[in-house]
Amino acid sequence: MVSTISPEFLRRQLAKIEQEATRGEPSLKGGGSDGTFDDMEARVSALEEGLKRIENKLDQLGDRTSEMKGQLSGMPSAATFGDIKGALGKLEGRVDALPTTAKLGALLALAVAAITIVTKWSELMAALRP
């Protein structure tokens, strides 16, 4: 599980670090030495700059999240998709009522038979007379 760190928490931590740095007290004392070494100030400054960059990135992410929420509010809702589903169901019923290929073939055969009978009526009548 990924834990999230809030921008406010990072701001408080940054404020604590800045406050400790401005007191003028030597930090990191303890153990058997005086607790400082030559590169400490440069390292702390680099960390502070890194935290500032992280804070800026978090602000940008917050802005982008707000923008995405705005875009999502314009998207279709579940109710809209329900309406579409109902319309598709009606359309499916109408399509099912259309004649199939077999029905069309039978109607065409009947039409051809009727036309043939009409055009050959006199010949058919002559053949049926004794």
PDB file of C-alpha atoms in Angstrom:
ATOM      1  CA  MET A   1       0.000   0.000   0.000  1.00  0.00           C
ATOM      2  CA  VAL A   2       1.383   3.388  -0.993  1.00  0.00           C
ATOM      3  CA  SER A   3       1.157   6.080   1.671  1.00  0.00           C
ATOM      4  CA  THR A   4       0.523   9.644   0.637  1.00  0.00           C
ATOM      5  CA  ILE A   5       2.120  12.663   2.234  1.00  0.00           C
ATOM      6  CA  SER A   6       0.040  15.790   2.260  1.00  0.00           C
ATOM      7  CA  PRO A   7       1.483  19.075   0.998  1.00  0.00           C
ATOM      8  CA  GLU A   8       0.616  20.640   4.358  1.00  0.00           C
ATOM      9  CA  PHE A   9       2.776  18.089   6.201  1.00  0.00           C
ATOM     10  CA  LEU A  10       5.711  18.844   3.916  1.00  0.00           C
ATOM     11  CA  ARG A  11       5.214  22.582   4.438  1.00  0.00           C
ATOM     12  CA  ARG A  12       5.299  22.131   8.230  1.00  0.00           C
ATOM     13  CA  GLN A  13       8.445  20.018   8.010  1.00  0.00           C
ATOM     14  CA  LEU A  14      10.088  22.612   5.779  1.00  0.00           C
ATOM     15  CA  ALA A  15       9.124  25.370   8.220  1.00  0.00           C
ATOM     16  CA  LYS A  16      10.701  23.399  11.100  1.00  0.00           C
ATOM     17  CA  ILE A  17      13.926  22.913   9.180  1.00  0.00           C
ATOM     18  CA  GLU A  18      14.050  26.595   8.218  1.00  0.00           C
ATOM     19  CA  GLN A  19      13.359  27.624  11.820  1.00  0.00           C
ATOM     20  CA  GLU A  20      16.152  25.427  13.145  1.00  0.00           C
ATOM     21  CA  ALA A  21      18.510  26.748  10.489  1.00  0.00           C
ATOM     22  CA  THR A  22      17.807  30.391  11.383  1.00  0.00           C
ATOM     23  CA  ARG A  23      18.395  29.927  15.153  1.00  0.00           C
ATOM     24  CA  GLY A  24      22.119  29.913  14.629  1.00  0.00           C
ATOM     25  CA  GLU A  25      22.596  26.893  16.847  1.00  0.00           C
ATOM     26  CA  PRO A  26      24.891  24.186  15.645  1.00  0.00           C
ATOM     27  CA  SER A  27      22.769  21.219  14.781  1.00  0.00           C
ATOM     28  CA  LEU A  28      23.388  17.488  14.767  1.00  0.00           C
ATOM     29  CA  LYS A  29      25.500  17.498  17.887  1.00  0.00           C
ATOM     30  CA  GLY A  30      25.881  14.280  19.732  1.00  0.00           C
ATOM     31  CA  GLY A  31      28.180  11.349  20.060  1.00  0.00           C
ATOM     32  CA  GLY A  32      31.866  11.846  20.657  1.00  0.00           C
ATOM     33  CA  SER A  33      32.438  14.843  18.391  1.00  0.00           C
ATOM     34  CA  ASP A  34      31.033  18.326  17.953  1.00  0.00           C
ATOM     35  CA  GLY A  35      28.374  16.924  15.565  1.00  0.00           C
ATOM     36  CA  THR A  36      29.157  19.039  12.532  1.00  0.00           C
ATOM     37  CA  PHE A  37      31.426  18.666   9.578  1.00  0.00           C
ATOM     38  CA  ASP A  38      32.470  20.840   6.699  1.00  0.00           C
ATOM     39  CA  ASP A  39      29.812  19.894   4.122  1.00  0.00           C
ATOM     40  CA  MET A  40      26.805  19.989   6.478  1.00  0.00           C
ATOM     41  CA  GLU A  41      25.546  23.467   5.529  1.00  0.00           C
ATOM     42  CA  ALA A  42      25.793  22.686   1.825  1.00  0.00           C
ATOM     43  CA  ARG A  43      23.924  19.423   2.294  1.00  0.00           C
ATOM     44  CA  VAL A  44      21.156  21.036   4.363  1.00  0.00           C
ATOM     45  CA  SER A  45      20.794  23.794   1.752  1.00  0.00           C
ATOM     46  CA  ALA A  46      20.518  21.189  -0.980  1.00  0.00           C
ATOM     47  CA  LEU A  47      17.835  19.362   0.997  1.00  0.00           C
ATOM     48  CA  GLU A  48      15.906  22.586   1.528  1.00  0.00           C
ATOM     49  CA  GLU A  49      16.040  23.362  -2.178  1.00  0.00           C
ATOM     50  CA  GLY A  50      14.870  19.824  -2.922  1.00  0.00           C
ATOM     51  CA  LEU A  51      11.942  20.240  -0.559  1.00  0.00           C
ATOM     52  CA  LYS A  52      11.013  23.516  -2.225  1.00  0.00           C
ATOM     53  CA  ARG A  53      10.994  21.783  -5.624  1.00  0.00           C
ATOM     54  CA  ILE A  54       8.850  18.983  -4.201  1.00  0.00           C
ATOM     55  CA  GLU A  55       6.452  21.539  -2.759  1.00  0.00           C
ATOM     56  CA  ASN A  56       6.178  23.246  -6.166  1.00  0.00           C
ATOM     57  CA  LYS A  57       5.511  19.901  -7.855  1.00  0.00           C
ATOM     58  CA  LEU A  58       2.803  19.102  -5.305  1.00  0.00           C
ATOM     59  CA  ASP A  59       1.170  22.454  -5.954  1.00  0.00           C
ATOM     60  CA  GLN A  60       1.233  21.714  -9.688  1.00  0.00           C
ATOM     61  CA  LEU A  61      -0.306  18.302  -9.065  1.00  0.00           C
ATOM     62  CA  GLY A  62      -3.054  19.924  -7.022  1.00  0.00           C
ATOM     63  CA  ASP A  63      -3.779  22.331  -9.863  1.00  0.00           C
ATOM     64  CA  ARG A  64      -3.831  19.500 -12.393  1.00  0.00           C
ATOM     65  CA  THR A  65      -6.136  17.463 -10.165  1.00  0.00           C
ATOM     66  CA  SER A  66      -8.562  20.375  -9.990  1.00  0.00           C
ATOM     67  CA  GLU A  67      -8.445  20.688 -13.776  1.00  0.00           C
ATOM     68  CA  MET A  68      -9.150  16.970 -14.189  1.00  0.00           C
ATOM     69  CA  LYS A  69     -12.109  17.186 -11.794  1.00  0.00           C
ATOM     70  CA  GLY A  70     -13.501  19.971 -13.959  1.00  0.00           C
ATOM     71  CA  GLN A  71     -13.112  17.849 -17.073  1.00  0.00           C
ATOM     72  CA  LEU A  72     -14.780  14.873 -15.406  1.00  0.00           C
ATOM     73  CA  SER A  73     -17.781  16.953 -14.426  1.00  0.00           C
ATOM     74  CA  GLY A  74     -18.468  17.476 -18.139  1.00  0.00           C
ATOM     75  CA  MET A  75     -18.408  13.751 -18.898  1.00  0.00           C
ATOM     76  CA  PRO A  76     -21.628  11.750 -19.349  1.00  0.00           C
ATOM     77  CA  SER A  77     -23.140  10.388 -16.167  1.00  0.00           C
ATOM     78  CA  ALA A  78     -24.440   6.910 -15.419  1.00  0.00           C
ATOM     79  CA  ALA A  79     -27.965   8.177 -16.052  1.00  0.00           C
ATOM     80  CA  THR A  80     -26.952   9.216 -19.557  1.00  0.00           C
ATOM     81  CA  PHE A  81     -25.596   5.758 -20.236  1.00  0.00           C
ATOM     82  CA  GLY A  82     -28.862   4.298 -18.911  1.00  0.00           C
ATOM     83  CA  ASP A  83     -30.785   6.411 -21.423  1.00  0.00           C
ATOM     84  CA  ILE A  84     -28.496   5.215 -24.212  1.00  0.00           C
ATOM     85  CA  LYS A  85     -28.990   1.605 -23.145  1.00  0.00           C
ATOM     86  CA  GLY A  86     -32.773   2.039 -23.297  1.00  0.00           C
ATOM     87  CA  ALA A  87     -32.560   3.604 -26.750  1.00  0.00           C
ATOM     88  CA  LEU A  88     -30.350   0.760 -27.960  1.00  0.00           C
ATOM     89  CA  GLY A  89     -32.866  -1.758 -26.620  1.00  0.00           C
ATOM     90  CA  LYS A  90     -35.640  -0.109 -28.656  1.00  0.00           C
ATOM     91  CA  LEU A  91     -33.437  -0.075 -31.733  1.00  0.00           C
ATOM     92  CA  GLU A  92     -32.599  -3.746 -31.256  1.00  0.00           C
ATOM     93  CA  GLY A  93     -36.318  -4.577 -31.169  1.00  0.00           C
ATOM     94  CA  ARG A  94     -36.897  -2.690 -34.396  1.00  0.00           C
ATOM     95  CA  VAL A  95     -33.952  -4.392 -36.103  1.00  0.00           C
ATOM     96  CA  ASP A  96     -35.239  -7.802 -35.009  1.00  0.00           C
ATOM     97  CA  ALA A  97     -38.556  -6.991 -36.711  1.00  0.00           C
ATOM     98  CA  LEU A  98     -36.862  -6.409 -40.084  1.00  0.00           C
ATOM     99  CA  PRO A  99     -37.273  -9.223 -42.624  1.00  0.00           C
ATOM    100  CA  THR A 100     -34.476 -11.754 -42.867  1.00  0.00           C
ATOM    101  CA  THR A 101     -32.746 -12.833 -46.050  1.00  0.00           C
ATOM    102  CA  ALA A 102     -34.938 -15.944 -46.228  1.00  0.00           C
ATOM    103  CA  LYS A 103     -38.111 -13.829 -45.949  1.00  0.00           C
ATOM    104  CA  LEU A 104     -36.899 -11.482 -48.666  1.00  0.00           C
ATOM    105  CA  GLY A 105     -36.034 -14.442 -50.909  1.00  0.00           C
ATOM    106  CA  ALA A 106     -39.499 -15.938 -50.417  1.00  0.00           C
ATOM    107  CA  LEU A 107     -41.180 -12.605 -51.206  1.00  0.00           C
ATOM    108  CA  LEU A 108     -39.067 -12.233 -54.340  1.00  0.00           C
ATOM    109  CA  ALA A 109     -39.965 -15.769 -55.452  1.00  0.00           C
ATOM    110  CA  LEU A 110     -43.664 -15.035 -54.931  1.00  0.00           C
ATOM    111  CA  ALA A 111     -43.358 -11.785 -56.892  1.00  0.00           C
ATOM    112  CA  VAL A 112     -41.600 -13.546 -59.781  1.00  0.00           C
ATOM    113  CA  ALA A 113     -44.256 -16.301 -59.753  1.00  0.00           C
ATOM    114  CA  ALA A 114     -47.058 -13.716 -59.807  1.00  0.00           C
ATOM    115  CA  ILE A 115     -45.467 -11.800 -62.696  1.00  0.00           C
ATOM    116  CA  THR A 116     -44.933 -15.042 -64.607  1.00  0.00           C
ATOM    117  CA  ILE A 117     -48.546 -16.077 -64.124  1.00  0.00           C
ATOM    118  CA  VAL A 118     -49.805 -12.674 -65.278  1.00  0.00           C
ATOM    119  CA  THR A 119     -47.591 -12.637 -68.405  1.00  0.00           C
ATOM    120  CA  LYS A 120     -48.317 -16.245 -69.319  1.00  0.00           C
ATOM    121  CA  TRP A 121     -52.017 -16.190 -68.357  1.00  0.00           C
ATOM    122  CA  SER A 122     -53.297 -16.825 -71.860  1.00  0.00           C
ATOM    123  CA  GLU A 123     -50.925 -19.759 -72.381  1.00  0.00           C
ATOM    124  CA  LEU A 124     -51.890 -21.250 -69.011  1.00  0.00           C
ATOM    125  CA  MET A 125     -55.584 -20.960 -69.798  1.00  0.00           C
ATOM    126  CA  ALA A 126     -55.076 -22.582 -73.198  1.00  0.00           C
ATOM    127  CA  ALA A 127     -53.196 -25.466 -71.620  1.00  0.00           C
ATOM    128  CA  LEU A 128     -55.923 -26.023 -69.024  1.00  0.00           C
ATOM    129  CA  ARG A 129     -58.796 -26.128 -71.600  1.00  0.00           C
ATOM    130  CA  PRO A 130     -59.663 -29.571 -72.875  1.00  0.00           C
TER     131      PRO A 130
END
